[in-house]
Coordinates of C-alpha atoms and ligand atoms in Angstrom, one line a residue:
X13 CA -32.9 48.5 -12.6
X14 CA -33.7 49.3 -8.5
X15 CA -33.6 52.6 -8.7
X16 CA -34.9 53.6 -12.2
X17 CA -37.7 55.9 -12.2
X18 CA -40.5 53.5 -14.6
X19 CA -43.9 55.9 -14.9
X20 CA -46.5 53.6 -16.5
X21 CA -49.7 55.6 -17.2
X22 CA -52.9 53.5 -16.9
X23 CA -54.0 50.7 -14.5
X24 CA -55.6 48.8 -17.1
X25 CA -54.9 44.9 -18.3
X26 CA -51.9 46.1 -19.7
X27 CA -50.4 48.6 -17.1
X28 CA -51.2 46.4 -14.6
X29 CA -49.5 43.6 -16.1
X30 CA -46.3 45.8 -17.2
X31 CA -45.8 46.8 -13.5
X32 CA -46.3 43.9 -12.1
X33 CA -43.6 42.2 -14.6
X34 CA -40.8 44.6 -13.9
X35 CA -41.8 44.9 -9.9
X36 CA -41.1 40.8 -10.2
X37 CA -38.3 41.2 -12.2
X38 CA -36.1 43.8 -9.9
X39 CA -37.1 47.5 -10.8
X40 CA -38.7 48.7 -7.8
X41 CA -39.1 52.5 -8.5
X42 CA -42.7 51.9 -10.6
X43 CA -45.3 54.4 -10.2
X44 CA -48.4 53.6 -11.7
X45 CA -50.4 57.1 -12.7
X46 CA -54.5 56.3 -12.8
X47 CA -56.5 59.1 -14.0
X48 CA -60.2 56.9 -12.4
X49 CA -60.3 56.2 -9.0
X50 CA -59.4 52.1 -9.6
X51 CA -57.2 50.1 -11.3
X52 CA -58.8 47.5 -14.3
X53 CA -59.6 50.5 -17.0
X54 CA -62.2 48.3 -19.4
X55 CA -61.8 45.6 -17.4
X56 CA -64.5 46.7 -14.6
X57 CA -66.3 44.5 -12.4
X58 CA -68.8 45.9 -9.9
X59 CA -71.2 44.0 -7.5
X60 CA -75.0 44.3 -8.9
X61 CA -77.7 42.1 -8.3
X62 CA -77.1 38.2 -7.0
X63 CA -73.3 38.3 -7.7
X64 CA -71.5 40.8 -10.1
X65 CA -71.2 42.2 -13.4
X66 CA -68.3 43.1 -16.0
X67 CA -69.1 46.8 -17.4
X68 CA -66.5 45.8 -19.6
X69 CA -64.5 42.7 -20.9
X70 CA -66.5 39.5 -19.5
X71 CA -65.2 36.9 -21.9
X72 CA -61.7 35.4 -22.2
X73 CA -62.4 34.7 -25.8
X74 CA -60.5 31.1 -26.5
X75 CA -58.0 28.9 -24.9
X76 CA -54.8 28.0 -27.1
X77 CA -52.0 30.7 -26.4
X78 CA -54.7 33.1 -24.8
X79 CA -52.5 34.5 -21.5
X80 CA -55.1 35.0 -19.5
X81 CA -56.4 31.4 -20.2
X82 CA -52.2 30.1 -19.5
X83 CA -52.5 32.4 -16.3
X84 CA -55.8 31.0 -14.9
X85 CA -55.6 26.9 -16.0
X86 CA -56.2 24.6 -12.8
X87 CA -56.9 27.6 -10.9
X88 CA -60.7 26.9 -11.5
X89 CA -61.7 30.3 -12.4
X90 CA -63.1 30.1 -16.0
X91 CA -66.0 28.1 -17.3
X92 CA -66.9 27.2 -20.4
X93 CA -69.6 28.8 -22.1
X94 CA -73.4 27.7 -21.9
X95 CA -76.1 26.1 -24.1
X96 CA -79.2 27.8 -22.8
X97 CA -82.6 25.3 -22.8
X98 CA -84.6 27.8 -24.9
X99 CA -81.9 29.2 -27.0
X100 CA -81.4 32.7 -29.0
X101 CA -85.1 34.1 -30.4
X102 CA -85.2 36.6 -33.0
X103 CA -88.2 38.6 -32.6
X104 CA -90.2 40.8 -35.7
X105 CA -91.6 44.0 -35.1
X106 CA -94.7 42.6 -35.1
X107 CA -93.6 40.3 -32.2
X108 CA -93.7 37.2 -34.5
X109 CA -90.9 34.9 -32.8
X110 CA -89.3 33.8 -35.8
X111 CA -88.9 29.9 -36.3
X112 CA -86.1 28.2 -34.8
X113 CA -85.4 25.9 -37.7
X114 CA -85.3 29.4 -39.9
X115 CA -83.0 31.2 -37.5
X116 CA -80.8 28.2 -37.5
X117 CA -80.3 28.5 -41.0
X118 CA -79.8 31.9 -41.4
X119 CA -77.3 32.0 -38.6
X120 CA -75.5 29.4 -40.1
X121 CA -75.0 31.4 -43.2
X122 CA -74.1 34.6 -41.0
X123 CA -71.4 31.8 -38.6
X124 CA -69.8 30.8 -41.7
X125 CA -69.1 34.8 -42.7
X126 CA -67.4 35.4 -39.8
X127 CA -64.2 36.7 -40.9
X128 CA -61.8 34.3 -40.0
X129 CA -63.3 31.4 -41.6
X130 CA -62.9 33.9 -45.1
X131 CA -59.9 32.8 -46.8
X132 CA -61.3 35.1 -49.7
X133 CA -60.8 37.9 -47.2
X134 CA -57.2 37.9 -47.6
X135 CA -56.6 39.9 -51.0
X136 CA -60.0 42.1 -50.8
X137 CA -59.5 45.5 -51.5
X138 CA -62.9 46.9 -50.3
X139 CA -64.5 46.9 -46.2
X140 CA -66.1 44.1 -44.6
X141 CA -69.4 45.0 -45.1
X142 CA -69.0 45.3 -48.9
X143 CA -67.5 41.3 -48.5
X144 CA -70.1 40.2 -46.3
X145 CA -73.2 41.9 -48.1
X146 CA -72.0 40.5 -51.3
X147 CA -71.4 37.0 -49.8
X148 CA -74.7 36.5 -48.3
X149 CA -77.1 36.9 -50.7
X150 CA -75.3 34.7 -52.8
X151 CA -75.2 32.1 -49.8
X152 CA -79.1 32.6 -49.6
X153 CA -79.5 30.9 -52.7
X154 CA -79.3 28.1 -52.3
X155 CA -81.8 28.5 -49.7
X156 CA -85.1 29.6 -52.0
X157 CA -87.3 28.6 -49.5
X158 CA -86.6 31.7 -46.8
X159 CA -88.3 34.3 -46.9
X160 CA -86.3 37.7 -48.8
X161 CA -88.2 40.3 -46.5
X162 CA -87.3 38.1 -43.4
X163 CA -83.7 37.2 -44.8
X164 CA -83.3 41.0 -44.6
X165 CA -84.4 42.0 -41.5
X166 CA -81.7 39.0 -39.9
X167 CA -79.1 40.7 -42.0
X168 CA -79.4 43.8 -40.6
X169 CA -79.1 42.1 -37.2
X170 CA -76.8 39.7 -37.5
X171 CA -74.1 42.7 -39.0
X172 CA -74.7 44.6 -36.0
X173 CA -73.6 42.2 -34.2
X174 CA -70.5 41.3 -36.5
X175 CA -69.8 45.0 -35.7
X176 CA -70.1 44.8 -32.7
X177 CA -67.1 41.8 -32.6
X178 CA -65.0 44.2 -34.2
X179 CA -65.7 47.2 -32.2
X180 CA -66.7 49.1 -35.1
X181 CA -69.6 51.5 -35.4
X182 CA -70.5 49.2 -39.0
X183 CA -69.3 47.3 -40.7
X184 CA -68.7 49.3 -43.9
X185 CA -65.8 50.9 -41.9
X186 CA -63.8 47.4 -41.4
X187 CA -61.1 47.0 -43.4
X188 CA -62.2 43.5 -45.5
X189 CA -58.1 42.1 -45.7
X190 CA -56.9 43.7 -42.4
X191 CA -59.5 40.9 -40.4
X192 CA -56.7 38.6 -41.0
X193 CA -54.3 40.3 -38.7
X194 CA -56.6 39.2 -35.9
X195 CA -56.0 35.7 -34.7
X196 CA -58.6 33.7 -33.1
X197 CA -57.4 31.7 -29.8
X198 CA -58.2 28.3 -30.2
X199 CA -61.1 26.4 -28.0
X200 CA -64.1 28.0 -26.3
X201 CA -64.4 31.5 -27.5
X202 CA -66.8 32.8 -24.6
X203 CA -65.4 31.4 -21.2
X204 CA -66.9 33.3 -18.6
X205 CA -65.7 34.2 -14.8
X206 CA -67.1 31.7 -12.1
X207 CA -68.5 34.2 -9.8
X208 CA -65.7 37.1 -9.4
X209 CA -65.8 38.2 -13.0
X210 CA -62.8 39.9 -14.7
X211 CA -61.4 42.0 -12.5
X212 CA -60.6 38.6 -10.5
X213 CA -58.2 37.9 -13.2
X214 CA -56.2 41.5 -12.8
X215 CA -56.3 40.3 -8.9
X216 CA -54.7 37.1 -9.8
X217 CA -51.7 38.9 -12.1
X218 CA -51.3 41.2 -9.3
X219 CA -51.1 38.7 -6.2
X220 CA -53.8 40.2 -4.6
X221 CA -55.7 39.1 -2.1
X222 CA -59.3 38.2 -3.9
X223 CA -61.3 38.8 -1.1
X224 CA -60.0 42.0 0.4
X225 CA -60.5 44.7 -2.5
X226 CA -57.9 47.5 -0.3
X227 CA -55.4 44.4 -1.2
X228 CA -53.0 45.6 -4.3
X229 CA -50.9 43.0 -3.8
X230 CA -47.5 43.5 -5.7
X231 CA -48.8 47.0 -6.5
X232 CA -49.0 48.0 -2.9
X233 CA -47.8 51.3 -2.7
X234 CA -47.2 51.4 -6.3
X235 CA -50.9 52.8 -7.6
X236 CA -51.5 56.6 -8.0
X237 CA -55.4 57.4 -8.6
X238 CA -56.9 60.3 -9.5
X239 CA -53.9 61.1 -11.4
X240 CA -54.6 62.2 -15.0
X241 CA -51.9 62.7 -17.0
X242 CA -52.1 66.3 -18.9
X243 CA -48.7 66.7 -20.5
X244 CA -45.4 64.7 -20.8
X245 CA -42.4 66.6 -22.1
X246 CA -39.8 63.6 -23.2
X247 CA -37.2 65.6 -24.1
X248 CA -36.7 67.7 -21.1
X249 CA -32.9 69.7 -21.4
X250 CA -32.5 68.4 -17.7
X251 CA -32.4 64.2 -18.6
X252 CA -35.6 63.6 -17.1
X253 CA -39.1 62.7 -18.4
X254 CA -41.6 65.3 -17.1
X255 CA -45.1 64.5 -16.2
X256 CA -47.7 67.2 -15.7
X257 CA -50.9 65.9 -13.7
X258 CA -54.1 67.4 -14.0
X259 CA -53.7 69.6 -10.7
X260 CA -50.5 70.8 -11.9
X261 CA -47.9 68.0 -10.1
X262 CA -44.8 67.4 -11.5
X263 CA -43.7 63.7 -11.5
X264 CA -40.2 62.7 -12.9
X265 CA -39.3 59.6 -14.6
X266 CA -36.6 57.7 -16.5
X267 CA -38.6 55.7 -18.6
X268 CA -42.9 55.8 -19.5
X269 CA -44.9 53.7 -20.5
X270 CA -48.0 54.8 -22.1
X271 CA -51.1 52.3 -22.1
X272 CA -54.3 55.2 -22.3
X273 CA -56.5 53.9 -25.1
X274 CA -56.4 54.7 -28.7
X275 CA -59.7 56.8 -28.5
X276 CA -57.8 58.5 -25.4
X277 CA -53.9 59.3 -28.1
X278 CA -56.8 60.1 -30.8
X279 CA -58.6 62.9 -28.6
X280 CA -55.1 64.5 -26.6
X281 CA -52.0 62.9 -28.2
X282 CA -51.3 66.0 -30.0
X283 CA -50.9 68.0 -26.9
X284 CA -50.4 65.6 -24.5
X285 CA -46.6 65.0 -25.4
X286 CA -43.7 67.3 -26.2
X287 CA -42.0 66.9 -28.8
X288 CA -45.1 65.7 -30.8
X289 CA -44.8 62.3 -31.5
X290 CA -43.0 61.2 -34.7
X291 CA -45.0 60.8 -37.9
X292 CA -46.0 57.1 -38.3
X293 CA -46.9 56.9 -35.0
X294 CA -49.4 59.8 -35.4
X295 CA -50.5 58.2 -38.5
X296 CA -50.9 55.3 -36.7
X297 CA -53.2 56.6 -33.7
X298 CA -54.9 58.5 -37.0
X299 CA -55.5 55.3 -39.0
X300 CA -56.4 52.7 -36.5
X301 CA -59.8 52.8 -35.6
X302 CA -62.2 52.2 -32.6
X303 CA -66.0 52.6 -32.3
X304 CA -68.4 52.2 -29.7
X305 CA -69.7 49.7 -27.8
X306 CA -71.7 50.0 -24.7
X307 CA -74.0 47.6 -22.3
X308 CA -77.3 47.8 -20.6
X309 CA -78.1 46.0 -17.6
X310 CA -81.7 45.3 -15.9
X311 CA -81.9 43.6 -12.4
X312 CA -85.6 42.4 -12.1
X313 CA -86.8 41.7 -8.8
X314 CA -87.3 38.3 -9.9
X315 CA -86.8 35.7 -13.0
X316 CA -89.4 36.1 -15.8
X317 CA -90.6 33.6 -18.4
X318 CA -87.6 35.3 -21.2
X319 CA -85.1 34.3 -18.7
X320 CA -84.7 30.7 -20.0
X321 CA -84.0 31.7 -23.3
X322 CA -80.0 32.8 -24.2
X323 CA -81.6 36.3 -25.4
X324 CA -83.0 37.3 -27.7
X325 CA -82.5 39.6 -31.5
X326 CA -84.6 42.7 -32.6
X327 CA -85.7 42.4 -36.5
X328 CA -86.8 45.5 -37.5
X329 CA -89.7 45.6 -40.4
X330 CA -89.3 47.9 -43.0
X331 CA -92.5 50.2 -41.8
X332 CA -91.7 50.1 -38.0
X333 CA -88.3 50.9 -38.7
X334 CA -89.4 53.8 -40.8
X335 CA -91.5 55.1 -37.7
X336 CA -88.9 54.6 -35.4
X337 CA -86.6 56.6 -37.6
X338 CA -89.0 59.5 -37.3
X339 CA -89.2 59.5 -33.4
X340 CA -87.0 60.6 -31.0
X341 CA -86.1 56.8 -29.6
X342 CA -84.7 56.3 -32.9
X343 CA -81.3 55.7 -31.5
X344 CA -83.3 52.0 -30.3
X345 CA -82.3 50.8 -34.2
X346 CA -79.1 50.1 -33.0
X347 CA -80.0 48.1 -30.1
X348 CA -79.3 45.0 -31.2
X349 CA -79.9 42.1 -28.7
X350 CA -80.6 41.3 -25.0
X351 CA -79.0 38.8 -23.5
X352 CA -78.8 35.9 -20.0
X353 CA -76.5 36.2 -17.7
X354 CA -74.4 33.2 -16.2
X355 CA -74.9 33.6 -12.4
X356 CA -77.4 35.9 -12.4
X357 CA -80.9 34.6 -12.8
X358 CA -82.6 37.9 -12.4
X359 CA -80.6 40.2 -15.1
X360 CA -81.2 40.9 -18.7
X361 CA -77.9 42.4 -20.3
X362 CA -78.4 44.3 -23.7
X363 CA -76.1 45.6 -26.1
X364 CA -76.2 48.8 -28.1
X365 CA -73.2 50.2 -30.6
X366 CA -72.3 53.1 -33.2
X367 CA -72.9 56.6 -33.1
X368 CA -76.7 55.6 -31.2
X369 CA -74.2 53.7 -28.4
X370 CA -72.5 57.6 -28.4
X371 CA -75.9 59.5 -28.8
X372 CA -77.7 57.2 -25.8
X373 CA -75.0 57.8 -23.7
X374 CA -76.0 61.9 -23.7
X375 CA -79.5 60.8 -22.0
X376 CA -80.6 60.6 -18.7
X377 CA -80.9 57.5 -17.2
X378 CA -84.4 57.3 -17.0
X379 CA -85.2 58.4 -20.9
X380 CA -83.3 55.0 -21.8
X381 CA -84.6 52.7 -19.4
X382 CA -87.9 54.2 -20.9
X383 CA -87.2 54.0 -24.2
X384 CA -85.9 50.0 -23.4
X385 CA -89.3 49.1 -22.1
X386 CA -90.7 50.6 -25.2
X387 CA -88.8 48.5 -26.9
X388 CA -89.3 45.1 -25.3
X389 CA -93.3 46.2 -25.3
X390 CA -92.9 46.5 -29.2
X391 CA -91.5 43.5 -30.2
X392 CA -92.8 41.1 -26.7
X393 CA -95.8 39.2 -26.6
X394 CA -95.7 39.3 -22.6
X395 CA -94.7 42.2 -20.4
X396 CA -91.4 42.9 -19.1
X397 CA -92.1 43.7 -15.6
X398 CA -90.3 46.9 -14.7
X399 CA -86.6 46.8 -13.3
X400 CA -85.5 47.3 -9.9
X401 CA -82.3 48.8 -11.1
X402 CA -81.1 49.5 -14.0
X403 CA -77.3 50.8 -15.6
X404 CA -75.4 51.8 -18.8
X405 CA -72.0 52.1 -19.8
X406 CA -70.3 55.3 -21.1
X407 CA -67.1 54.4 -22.4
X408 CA -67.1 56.6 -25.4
X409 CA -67.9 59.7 -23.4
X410 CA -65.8 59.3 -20.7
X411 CA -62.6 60.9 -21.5
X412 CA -60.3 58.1 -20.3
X413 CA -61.6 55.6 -22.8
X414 CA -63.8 57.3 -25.9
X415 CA -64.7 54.0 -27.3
X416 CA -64.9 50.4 -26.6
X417 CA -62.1 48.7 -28.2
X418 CA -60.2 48.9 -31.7
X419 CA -60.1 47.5 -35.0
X420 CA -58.5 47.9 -38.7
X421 CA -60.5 50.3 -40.9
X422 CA -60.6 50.3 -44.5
X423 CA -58.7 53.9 -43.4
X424 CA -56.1 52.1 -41.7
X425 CA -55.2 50.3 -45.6
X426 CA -55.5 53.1 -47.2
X427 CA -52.7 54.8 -44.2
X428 CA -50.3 51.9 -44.7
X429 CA -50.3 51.6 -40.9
X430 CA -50.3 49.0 -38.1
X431 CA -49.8 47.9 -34.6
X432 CA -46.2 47.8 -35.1
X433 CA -46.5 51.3 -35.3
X434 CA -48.5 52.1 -32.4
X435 CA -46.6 50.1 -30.3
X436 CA -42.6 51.0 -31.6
X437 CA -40.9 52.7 -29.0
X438 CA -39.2 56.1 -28.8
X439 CA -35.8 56.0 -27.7
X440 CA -33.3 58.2 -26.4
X441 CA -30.7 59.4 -29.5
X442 CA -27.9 58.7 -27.7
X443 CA -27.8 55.3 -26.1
X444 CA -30.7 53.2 -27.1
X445 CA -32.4 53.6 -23.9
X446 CA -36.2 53.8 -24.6
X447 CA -37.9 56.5 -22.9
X448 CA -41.5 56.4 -23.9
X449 CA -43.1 53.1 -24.8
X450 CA -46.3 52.1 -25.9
X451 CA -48.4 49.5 -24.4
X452 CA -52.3 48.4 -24.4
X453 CA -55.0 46.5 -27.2
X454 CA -54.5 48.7 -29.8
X455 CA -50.5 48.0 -30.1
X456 CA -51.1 44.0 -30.6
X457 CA -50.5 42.7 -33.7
X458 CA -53.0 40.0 -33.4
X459 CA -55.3 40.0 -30.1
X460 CA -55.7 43.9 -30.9
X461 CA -59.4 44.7 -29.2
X462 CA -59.1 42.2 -26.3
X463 CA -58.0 41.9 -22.8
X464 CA -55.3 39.5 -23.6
X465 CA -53.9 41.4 -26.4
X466 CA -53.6 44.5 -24.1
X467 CA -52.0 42.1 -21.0
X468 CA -48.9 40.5 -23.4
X469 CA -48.8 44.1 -25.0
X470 CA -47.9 45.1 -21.1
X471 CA -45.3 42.6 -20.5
X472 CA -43.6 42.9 -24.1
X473 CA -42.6 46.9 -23.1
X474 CA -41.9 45.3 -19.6
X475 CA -39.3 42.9 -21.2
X476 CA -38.2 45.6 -23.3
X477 CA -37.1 47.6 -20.5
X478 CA -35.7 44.6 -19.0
X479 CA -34.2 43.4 -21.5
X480 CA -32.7 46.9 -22.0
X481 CA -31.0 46.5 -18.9
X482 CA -29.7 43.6 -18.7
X483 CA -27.9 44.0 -22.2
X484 CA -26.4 47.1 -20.3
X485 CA -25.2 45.0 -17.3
X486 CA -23.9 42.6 -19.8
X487 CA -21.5 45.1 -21.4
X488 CA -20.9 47.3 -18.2
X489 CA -19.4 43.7 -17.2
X490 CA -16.9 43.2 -19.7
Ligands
FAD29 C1 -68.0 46.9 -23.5 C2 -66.7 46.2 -23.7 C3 -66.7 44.8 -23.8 C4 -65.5 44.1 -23.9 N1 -65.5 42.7 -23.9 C5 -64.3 42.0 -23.9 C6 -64.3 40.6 -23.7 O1 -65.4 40.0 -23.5 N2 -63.2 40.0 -23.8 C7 -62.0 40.6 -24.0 O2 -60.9 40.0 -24.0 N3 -61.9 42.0 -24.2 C8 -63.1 42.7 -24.1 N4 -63.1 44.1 -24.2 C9 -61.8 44.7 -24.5 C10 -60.9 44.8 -23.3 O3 -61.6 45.3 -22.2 C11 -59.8 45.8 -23.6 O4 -59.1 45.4 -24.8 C12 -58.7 45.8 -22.5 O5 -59.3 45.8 -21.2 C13 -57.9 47.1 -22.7 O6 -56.9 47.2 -21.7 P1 -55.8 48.4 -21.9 O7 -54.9 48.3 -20.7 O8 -55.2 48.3 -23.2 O9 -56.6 49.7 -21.8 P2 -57.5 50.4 -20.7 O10 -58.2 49.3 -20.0 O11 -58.3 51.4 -21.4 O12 -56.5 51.0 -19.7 C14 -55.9 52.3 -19.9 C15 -56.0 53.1 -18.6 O13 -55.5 54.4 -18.8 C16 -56.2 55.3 -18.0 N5 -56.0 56.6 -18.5 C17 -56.5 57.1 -19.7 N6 -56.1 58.4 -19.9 C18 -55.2 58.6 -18.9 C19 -54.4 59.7 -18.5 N7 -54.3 60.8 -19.3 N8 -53.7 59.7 -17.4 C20 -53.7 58.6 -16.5 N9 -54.5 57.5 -16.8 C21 -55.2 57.5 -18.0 C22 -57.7 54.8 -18.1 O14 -58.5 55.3 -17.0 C23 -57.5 53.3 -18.1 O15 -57.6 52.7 -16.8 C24 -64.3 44.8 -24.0 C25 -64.2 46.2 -23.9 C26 -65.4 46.9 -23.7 C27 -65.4 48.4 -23.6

């Protein structure tokens, strides 16, 4: 176990808690290989504004067998989640703020269609969206006194947002039965970090020192950066694994673990490893799906009437929507909400997803900030002053990610595939021995598309490896 050569490639939740597993369990020869220039993949916090931000995760969603929760209880890191004075508006077009008592019911009917309270779910053939359409208007009847047009214009909001859970550009994608793979956590579904954000959490698994950022901790020494992996040939003739790095170094290993994303095996699986991988687990990295999810943020110099609300929703009307269509913002359709931020009075954080999350992410800066204070000008009654700063996420265009996080299409049914698949090992003919494992979100059976998942996905192909060896001690013993 001291000396084998373990190459785990990706820092993210579940590389970082692979290594640090087998570093506390005896291997000491781990390398790490990081093609960005930190550790935390989608988990990225950054300082911005009064305190920080989390470009990616920000939510350890629930509290019963949730690891991260286990990991952090007593430690007084989480909190729960807020009930904001003014609560969640939904805005028209034609900046009517809709009532509250109507929004309430409508978002009842749109709570109760969440997918895990669908015991109907379980046997249905056809995607999500087809479900969820079908299941709301007959909900709406028994409410005859909303309004159709309005009932509509939620709708459309309210599955953006559903999409947006899933990680899928829409909801006609999702598969309708696989949403029961997923498991919920039990308790408070939107803890949020006091003050360090997520990465805080990554510091804590590693035993680093949270306020000294050059700390790594246990994976001191152990972290290569900058080092994109470009080709893995697992079935060298000379024994060893061979990893080809972007600027042509040669790293040797015993055992890999893979963790990149599934947007990442989708875009370079096929001639990142040799041998090509087998079958179902290309059908696998075909048939799972991920979409796009990205975030903006706005600092304002300082907090603005909208502040006290939670955020608020953008209900298109039929003839504004029409115009927009027709202009070149018209990737602003899929904008679906702004938001508060705990800890940061002076920040608006909005949300954005599908093919107009990947087409928004090809402007400049400046064209989408503009196009945002269009947006707020359309649908606010008061101005938005204009931000001090102002960011967006990239994650489908940056080629270590492409995409947000994943989820089971309707295509992944009609495949016959699944996590298992993603995440069965490879191992060596001969002995057993695995040589390339697979690790991260998209390999979890049931916390698929969250920072939890990805973390027990790590230590399940660390324990694998241990677990390998110890078997081998046990007979090399007898
Ligand atoms: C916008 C957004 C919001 C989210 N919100 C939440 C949330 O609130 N709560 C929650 O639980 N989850 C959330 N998630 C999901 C969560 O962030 C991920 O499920 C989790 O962080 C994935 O970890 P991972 O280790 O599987 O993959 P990653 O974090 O993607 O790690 C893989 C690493 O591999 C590296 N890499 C890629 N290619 C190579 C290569 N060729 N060579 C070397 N390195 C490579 C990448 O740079 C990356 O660091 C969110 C994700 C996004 C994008």
């Amino acid at each position: 176990m001291k000396s084998k050569r373990v190459v785990i490639i990706g820092a993210g939740a579940a590389g970082v808690a692979a290594a640090t597993r087998l570093l506390e369990s005896g291997f000491e020869n781990v390398l790490l290989l990081e093609a960005e220039n930190r550790f935390g993949g989608r988990i990225h916090t950054i300082p911005f504004a009064d305190n920080v931000i989390d470009l990616g995760a920000q939510w350890c969603h629930g509290e019963q067998g949730n690891a991260i929760y286990e990991l952090t209880r007593g430690l007084d890191m989480l909190r729960p989640s807020e009930e904001i004075e003014g609560g969640f508006k939904c805005i028209r077009s034609n900046k009517e703020v809709v009532d509250d008592a109507v929004v309430e019911k409508l978002r009842s009917i749109i709570l109760n269609l969440e997918p895990t309270h669908q015991d109907g779910l379980k046997d249905y053939e056809g995607s999500l969206g087809a479900y969820i359409t079908d299941a709301f208007w007959r909900k709406l009847e028994a409410l005859p006194d909303i309004d159709r047009v309005l009932a509509r214009e939620f709708f459309e909001n309210g599955k953006k947002k559903l999409s947006s859970m899933d990680g899928a550009d829409n909801l006609f994608e999702v598969s309708g039965k696989g949403q029961h793979e997923y498991l919920d956590c039990e308790g408070d579904l939107h803890l949020y970090w006091k003050g360090k954000g997520f990465g805080s959490f990554l510091r804590l698994l590693m035993k680093a020192n949270q306020d000294d950022p050059s700390d790594l901790g246990l994976l001191n020494e152990h972290i290569k950066y900058n080092a994109r992996v470009e080709h893995i040939d697992w079935q060298s003739s000379k024994g060893d694994i061979r990893l080809r790095l972007w600027n042509g170094e040669l790293i040797l290993a015993d055992h890999v673990i893979c963790t990149v994303s599934l947007g990442v095996l989708k875009d370079i699986h096929q001639k990142l490893f040799t041998p090509t991988l087998p079958l179902a687990k290309c059908r696998a990295i075909d048939g799972l799906s991920l979409g796009t999810v990205d975030k903006f943020f706005l600092e304002f110099k300082q907090p603005f009437a909208p502040l006290n609300w939670a955020g608020f929703s953008f209900l298109w009307q039929e003839e504004d929507l029409a115009e927009l269509r027709n202009s070149g913002n018209y990737w602003l359709e899929s904008v679906f909400n702004f938001q508060t931020v705990s800890n940061q009075p002076r920040l608006l954080q909005g949300w954005i997803l599908g093919p107009h999350a990947r087409h928004m992410e090809t402007l400049a800066e400046a064209e989408v900030l503009d196009a945002l204070l269009w947006l707020f000008n359309k649908f606010l009654t008061f101005e938005v002053p204009t931000p001090v700063r102002f960011l967006r996420t990239r994650w489908y265009t940056n080629p270590n990610f492409r995409g947000s996080y994943s989820f089971r299409s309707v295509y992944t049914d009609e495949l016959r595939t699944s996590s298992s698949d993603m995440a069965t090992p490879i191992l060596d003919e001969r002995d057993g021995k695995p040589l390339l494992q697979f690790a991260g979100e998209a390999t979890h059976p049931h916390f698929y598309s969250t920072a939890h998942g990805a973390v027990e996905s790590g230590w399940r192909e660390a324990q694998r490896l241990i677990a390998h060896y110890q078997e081998h001690n046990s007979h090399s013993q007898k």
